[in-house]
Coordinates of C-alpha atoms and ligand atoms in Angstrom, one line a residue:
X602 CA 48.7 -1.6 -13.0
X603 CA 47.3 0.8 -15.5
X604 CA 48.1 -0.1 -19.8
X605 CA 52.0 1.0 -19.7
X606 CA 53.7 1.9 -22.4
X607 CA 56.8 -0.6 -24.1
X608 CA 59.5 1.7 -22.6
X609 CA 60.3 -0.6 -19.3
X610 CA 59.9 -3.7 -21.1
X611 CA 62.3 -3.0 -24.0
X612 CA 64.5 -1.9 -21.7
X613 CA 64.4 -5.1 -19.6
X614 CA 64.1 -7.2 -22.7
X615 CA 67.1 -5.7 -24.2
X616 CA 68.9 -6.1 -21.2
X617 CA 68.3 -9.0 -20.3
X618 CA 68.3 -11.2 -23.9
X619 CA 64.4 -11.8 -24.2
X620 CA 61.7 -10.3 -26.2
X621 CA 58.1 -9.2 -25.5
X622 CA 55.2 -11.2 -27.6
X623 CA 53.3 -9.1 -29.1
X624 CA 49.6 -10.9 -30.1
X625 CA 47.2 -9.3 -32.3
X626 CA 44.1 -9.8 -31.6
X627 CA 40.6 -9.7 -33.4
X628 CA 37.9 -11.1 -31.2
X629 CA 37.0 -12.1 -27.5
X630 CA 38.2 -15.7 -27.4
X631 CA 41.8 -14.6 -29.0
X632 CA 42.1 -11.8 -26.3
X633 CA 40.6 -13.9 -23.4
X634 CA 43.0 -17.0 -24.5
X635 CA 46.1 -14.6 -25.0
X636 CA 45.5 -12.7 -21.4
X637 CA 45.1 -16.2 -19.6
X638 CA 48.4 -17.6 -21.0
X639 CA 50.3 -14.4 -19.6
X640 CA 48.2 -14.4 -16.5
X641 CA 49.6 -17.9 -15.8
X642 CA 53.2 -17.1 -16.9
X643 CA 53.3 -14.1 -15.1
X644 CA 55.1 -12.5 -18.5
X645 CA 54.6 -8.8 -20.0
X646 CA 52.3 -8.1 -23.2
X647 CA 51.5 -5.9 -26.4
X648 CA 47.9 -6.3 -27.3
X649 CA 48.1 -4.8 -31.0
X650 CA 45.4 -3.8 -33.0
X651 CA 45.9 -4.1 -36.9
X652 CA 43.1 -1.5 -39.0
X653 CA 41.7 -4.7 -40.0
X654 CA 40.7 -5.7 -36.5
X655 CA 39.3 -2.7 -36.4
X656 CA 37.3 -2.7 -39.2
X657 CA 36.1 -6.2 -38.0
X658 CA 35.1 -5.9 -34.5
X659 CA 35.6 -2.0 -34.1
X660 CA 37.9 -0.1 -31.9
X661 CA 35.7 0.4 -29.2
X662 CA 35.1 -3.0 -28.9
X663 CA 38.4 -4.0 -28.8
X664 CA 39.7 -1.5 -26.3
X665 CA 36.9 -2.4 -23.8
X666 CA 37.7 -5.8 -23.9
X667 CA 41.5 -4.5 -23.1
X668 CA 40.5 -2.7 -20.5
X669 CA 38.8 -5.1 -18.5
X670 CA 42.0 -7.6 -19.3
X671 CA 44.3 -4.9 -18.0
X672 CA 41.7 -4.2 -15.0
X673 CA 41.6 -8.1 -14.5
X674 CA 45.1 -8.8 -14.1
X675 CA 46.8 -6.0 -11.9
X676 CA 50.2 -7.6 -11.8
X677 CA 50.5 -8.1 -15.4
X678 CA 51.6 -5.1 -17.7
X679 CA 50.1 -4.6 -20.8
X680 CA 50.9 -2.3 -23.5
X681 CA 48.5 -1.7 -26.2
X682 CA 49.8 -0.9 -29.5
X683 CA 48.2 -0.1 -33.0
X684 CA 49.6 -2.4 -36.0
X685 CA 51.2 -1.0 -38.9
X686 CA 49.8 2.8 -38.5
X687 CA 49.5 4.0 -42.2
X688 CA 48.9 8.0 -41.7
X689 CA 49.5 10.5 -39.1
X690 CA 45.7 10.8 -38.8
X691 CA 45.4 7.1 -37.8
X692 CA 48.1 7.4 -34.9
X693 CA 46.4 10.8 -34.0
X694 CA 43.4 8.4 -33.4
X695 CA 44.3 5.3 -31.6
X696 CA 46.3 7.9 -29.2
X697 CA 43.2 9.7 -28.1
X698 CA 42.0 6.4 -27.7
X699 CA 44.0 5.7 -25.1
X700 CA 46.6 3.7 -26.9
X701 CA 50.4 3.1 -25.3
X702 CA 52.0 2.7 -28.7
X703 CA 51.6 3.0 -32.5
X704 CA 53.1 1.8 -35.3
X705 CA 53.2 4.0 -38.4
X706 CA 54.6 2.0 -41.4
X707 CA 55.9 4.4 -44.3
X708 CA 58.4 1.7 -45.1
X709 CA 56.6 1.5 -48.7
X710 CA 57.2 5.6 -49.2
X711 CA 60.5 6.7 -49.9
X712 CA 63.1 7.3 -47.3
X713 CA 62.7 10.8 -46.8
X714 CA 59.5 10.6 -46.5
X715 CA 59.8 7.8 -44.5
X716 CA 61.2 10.1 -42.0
X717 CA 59.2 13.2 -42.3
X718 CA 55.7 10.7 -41.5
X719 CA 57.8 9.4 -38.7
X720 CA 59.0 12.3 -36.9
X721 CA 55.6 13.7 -37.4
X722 CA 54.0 11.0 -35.4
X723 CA 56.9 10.6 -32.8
X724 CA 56.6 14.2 -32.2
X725 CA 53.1 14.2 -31.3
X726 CA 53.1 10.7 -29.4
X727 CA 55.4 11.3 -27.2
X728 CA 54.1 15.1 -26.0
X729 CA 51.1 12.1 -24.6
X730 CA 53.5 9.5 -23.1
X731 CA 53.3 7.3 -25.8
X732 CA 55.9 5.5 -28.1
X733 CA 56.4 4.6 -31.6
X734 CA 57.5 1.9 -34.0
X735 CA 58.3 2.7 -37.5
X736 CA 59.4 0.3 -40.3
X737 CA 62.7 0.0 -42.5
X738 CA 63.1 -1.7 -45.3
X739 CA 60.5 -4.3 -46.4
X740 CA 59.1 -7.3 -45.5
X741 CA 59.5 -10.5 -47.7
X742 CA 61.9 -14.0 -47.8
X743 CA 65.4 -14.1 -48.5
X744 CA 65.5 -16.6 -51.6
X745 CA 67.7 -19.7 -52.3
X746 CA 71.1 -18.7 -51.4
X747 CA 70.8 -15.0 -51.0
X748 CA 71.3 -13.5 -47.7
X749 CA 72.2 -10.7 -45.6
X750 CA 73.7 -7.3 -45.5
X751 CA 75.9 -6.3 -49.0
X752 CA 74.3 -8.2 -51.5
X753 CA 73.1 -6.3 -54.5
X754 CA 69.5 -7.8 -54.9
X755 CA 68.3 -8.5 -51.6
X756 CA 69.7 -5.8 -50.0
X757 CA 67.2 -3.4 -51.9
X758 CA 64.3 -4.7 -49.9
X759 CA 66.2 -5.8 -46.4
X760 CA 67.1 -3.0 -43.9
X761 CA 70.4 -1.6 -44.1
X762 CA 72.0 -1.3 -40.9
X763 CA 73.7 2.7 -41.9
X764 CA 70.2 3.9 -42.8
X765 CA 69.0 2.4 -39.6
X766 CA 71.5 4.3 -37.2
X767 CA 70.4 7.5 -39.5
X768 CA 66.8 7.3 -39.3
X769 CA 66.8 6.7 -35.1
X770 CA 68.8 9.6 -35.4
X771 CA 66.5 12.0 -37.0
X772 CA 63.1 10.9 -36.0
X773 CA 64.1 10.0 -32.2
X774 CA 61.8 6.8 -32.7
X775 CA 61.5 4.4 -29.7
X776 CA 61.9 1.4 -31.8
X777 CA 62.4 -0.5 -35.3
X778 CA 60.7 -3.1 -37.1
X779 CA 63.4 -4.1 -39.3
X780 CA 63.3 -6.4 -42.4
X781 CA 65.8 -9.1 -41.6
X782 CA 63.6 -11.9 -44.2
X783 CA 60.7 -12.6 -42.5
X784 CA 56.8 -11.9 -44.1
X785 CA 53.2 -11.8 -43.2
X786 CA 51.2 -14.9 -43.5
X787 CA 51.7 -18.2 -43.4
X788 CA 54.1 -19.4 -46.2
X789 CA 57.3 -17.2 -45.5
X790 CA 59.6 -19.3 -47.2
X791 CA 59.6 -21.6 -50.6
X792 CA 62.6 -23.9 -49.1
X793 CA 64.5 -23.4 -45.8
X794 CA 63.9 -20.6 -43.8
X795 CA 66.8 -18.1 -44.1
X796 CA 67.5 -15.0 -41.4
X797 CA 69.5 -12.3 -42.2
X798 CA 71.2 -12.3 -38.6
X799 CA 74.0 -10.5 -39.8
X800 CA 72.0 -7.2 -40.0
X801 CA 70.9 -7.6 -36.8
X802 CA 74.4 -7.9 -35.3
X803 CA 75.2 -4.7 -37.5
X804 CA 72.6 -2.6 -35.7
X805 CA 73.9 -4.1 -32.4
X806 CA 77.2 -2.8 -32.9
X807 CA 75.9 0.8 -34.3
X808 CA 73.0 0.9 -31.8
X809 CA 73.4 -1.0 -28.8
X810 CA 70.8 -0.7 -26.5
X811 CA 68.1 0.2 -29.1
X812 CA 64.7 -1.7 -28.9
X813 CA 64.3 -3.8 -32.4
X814 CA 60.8 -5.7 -33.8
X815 CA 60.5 -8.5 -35.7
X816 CA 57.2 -8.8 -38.0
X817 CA 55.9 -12.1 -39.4
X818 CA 57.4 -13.9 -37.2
X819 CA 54.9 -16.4 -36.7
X820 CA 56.0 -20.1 -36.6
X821 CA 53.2 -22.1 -38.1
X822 CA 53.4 -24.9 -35.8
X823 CA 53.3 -28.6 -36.7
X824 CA 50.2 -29.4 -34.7
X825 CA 48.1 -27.1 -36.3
X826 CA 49.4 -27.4 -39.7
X827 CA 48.3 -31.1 -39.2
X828 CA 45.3 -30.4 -37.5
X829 CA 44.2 -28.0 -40.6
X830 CA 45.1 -30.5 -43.6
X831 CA 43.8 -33.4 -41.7
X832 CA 40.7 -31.8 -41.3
X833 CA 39.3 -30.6 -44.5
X834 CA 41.9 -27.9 -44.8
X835 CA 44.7 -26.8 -47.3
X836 CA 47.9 -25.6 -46.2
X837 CA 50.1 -28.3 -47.2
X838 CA 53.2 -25.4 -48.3
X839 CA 52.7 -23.5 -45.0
X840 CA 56.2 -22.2 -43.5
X841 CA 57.1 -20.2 -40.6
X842 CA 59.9 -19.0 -38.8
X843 CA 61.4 -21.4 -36.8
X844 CA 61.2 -20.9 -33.3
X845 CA 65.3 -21.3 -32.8
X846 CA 65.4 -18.1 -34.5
X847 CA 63.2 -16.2 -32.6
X848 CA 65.3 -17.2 -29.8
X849 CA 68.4 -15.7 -31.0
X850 CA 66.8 -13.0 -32.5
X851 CA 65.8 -12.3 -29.1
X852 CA 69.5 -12.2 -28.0
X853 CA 70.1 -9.9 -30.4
X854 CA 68.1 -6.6 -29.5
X855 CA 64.8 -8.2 -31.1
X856 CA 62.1 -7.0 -27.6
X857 CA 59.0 -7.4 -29.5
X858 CA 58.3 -10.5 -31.8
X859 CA 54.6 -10.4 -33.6
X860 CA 52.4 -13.0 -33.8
X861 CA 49.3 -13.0 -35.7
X862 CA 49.2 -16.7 -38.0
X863 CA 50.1 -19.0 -35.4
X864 CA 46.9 -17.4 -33.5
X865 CA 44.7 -17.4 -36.5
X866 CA 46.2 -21.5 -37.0
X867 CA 45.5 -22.3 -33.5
X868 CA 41.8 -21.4 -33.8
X869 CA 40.9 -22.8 -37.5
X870 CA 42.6 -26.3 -36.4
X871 CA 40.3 -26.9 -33.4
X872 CA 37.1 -25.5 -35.0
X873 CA 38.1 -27.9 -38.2
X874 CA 38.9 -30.5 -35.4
X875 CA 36.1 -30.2 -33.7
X876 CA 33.3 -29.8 -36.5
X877 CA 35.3 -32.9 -38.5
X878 CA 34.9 -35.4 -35.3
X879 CA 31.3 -33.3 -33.6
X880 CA 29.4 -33.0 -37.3
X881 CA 26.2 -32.5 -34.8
X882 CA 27.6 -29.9 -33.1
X883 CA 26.0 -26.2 -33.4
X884 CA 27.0 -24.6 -29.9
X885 CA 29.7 -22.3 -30.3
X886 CA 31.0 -22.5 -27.2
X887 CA 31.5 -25.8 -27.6
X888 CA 33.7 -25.2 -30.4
X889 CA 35.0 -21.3 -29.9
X890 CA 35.9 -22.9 -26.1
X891 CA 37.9 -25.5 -27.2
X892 CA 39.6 -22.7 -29.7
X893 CA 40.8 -20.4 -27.1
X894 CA 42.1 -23.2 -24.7
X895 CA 44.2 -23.7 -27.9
X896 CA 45.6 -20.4 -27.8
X897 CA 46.1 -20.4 -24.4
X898 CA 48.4 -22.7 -24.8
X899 CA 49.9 -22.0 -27.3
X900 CA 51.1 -18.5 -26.5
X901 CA 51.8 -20.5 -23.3
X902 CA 54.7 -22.0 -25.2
X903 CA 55.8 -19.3 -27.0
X904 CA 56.1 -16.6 -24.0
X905 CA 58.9 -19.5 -23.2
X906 CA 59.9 -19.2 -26.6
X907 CA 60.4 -15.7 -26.2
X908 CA 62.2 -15.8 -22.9
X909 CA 59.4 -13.4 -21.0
X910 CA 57.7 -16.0 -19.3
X911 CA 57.8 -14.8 -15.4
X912 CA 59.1 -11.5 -16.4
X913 CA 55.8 -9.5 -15.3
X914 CA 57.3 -8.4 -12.2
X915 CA 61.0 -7.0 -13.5
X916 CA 59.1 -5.2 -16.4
X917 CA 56.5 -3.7 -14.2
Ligands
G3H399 O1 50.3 -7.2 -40.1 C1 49.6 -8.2 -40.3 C2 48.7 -8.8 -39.2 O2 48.7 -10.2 -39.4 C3 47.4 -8.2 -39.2 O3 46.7 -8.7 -40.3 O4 45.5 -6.6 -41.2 O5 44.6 -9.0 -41.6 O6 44.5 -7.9 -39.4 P1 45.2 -8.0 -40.7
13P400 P1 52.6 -13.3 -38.8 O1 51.8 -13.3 -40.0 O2 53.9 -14.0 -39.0 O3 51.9 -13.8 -37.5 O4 53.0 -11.8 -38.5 C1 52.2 -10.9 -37.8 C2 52.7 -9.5 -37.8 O5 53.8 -9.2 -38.2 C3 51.7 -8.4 -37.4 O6 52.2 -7.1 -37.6
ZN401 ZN1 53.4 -6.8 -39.3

């Protein structure tokens, strides 16, 4: 099967309660664990590309390595997606590079022009088969005991579910990331981790059957946490989302879920691990190896997480 774009597998996803993980990846041992973990699942994937990753390994680079994962794994579809678009130009770019889906995040500009940057971009994707994400509201935690849709403070930076049903409207977008509470990185939350669920239920009942994305939504696992202070590291505050919530977020028109930490976590543990217990050793692949088997599992358990495991075929 040839890159796809996200249309069949937010349509399944929605459907059928789950959510596509999308991975971000930077270098050859993240794609090559990532692509192994969904060739043994059998589950769907969004490869996304963030500019940084591009400034660090360069496009080309990536998207070869892409294509010979998509050429390597027939029965798997794979949609590759640019992370967090910031101009037309950019999307303009990554299209002609034979991406399946962009982001273009204008969340920061104001709403109108939110919408102009948007349609701009949706417009010209989708006259080359491909489809776009934008971004509503912005990304950050919900403090102490402040949550969801109607209150005064917070709901200045979360989504609001009316704008939401407005700005599909006019831009004819293909899907949403919304801010429900979550953030980039790995310390999301000063106390408990807090969801506004309540928005997402909103934009159910408004929207139904519209594809919904949920940044930051890394986990910072246990194991690596440990792994990372144990071993020289210093993450002791580090706080993700916790993995029941991506589960019912999933349930409730979330289809694509991004991961970035929990990948970045995975890696740094077993390097630390490894250089902490191996002070002598100076191959990398005896470390980098080890790192990606990591990630392989990992994602493993999160593609369950997610609900997509063994959903390569349906979404195909
Ligand atoms: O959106 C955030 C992702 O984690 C990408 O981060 O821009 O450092 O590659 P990055
Ligand atoms: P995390 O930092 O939680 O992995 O989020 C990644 C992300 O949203 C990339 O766009
Ligand atoms: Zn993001």
């Amino acid at each position: 099967m040839a890159l796809v774009n996200t249309k069949k597998m937010f349509e399944m996803a929605y459907k059928n309660g789950y959510a596509i993980g999308a991975f971000n990846v930077n270098n050859m041992e993240i794609t090559q664990g990532i692509i192994e973990a969904v060739a043994q699942e059998k589950a769907p994937l969004i490869l996304q590309v963030s500019r940084g990753a591009r400034e660090y390994a360069s496009n080309s680079w990536l998207k070869a390595m892409i294509d010979v994962a998509v050429r390597e794994n027939p029965d798997i579809p794979i949609a590759i997606h640019l992370d967090h678009g910031d101009t037309f130009k950019t999307c303009k770019e990554f299209i002609t590079d034979g991406f399946t889906s962009v982001m273009i995040d204008a969340s920061s500009k104001p709403y109108e022009d939110n919408i102009a940057l948007t349609k701009e971009v949706v417009d010209y994707a989708h006259k080359h088969n491909v489809v776009v994400e934008a971004e509503l509201g912005q990304l950050g935690g919900i403090e102490e005991d402040i949550v969801g849709v109607g209150h005064d403070d917070i709901s200045k930076h979360l989504c609001d579910p009316e704008q939401v049903q407005d700005f599909v409207k006019r831009t004819n977008v293909d899907s949403l990331a919304v801010a429900i509470g979550t953030s980039h990185g790995a310390y999301k939350f000063k106390k408990e981790p807090k969801l506004a669920f309540d928005i997402l239920e909103e934009i159910g009942k408004r929207l139904p059957g519209f594809p919904l994305v949920m940044h930051g939504s890394s986990s910072v696992l246990k194991e690596f946490k440990d792994l990372i202070n144990k071993y020289g590291g210093k993450m002791p505050d580090a706080m993700g989302v916790p993995e029941e919530a991506i589960t019912r977020a999933s349930k409730m028109g979330v289809c694509k879920v991004n991961i970035d930490t929990d990948l970045r976590m995975a890696l740094t543990a077993k390097i630390r691990q490894i250089f902490a217990e191996k002070p002598n050793e100076f191959d990398p692949r005896k470390y980098l190896g080890p790192a990606r088997d990591a990630i392989r599992e990992m994602v493993k358990h999160k593609l369950h997480v997610l609900g997509c495991a063994g959903k390569a075929k349906e979404c195909s």
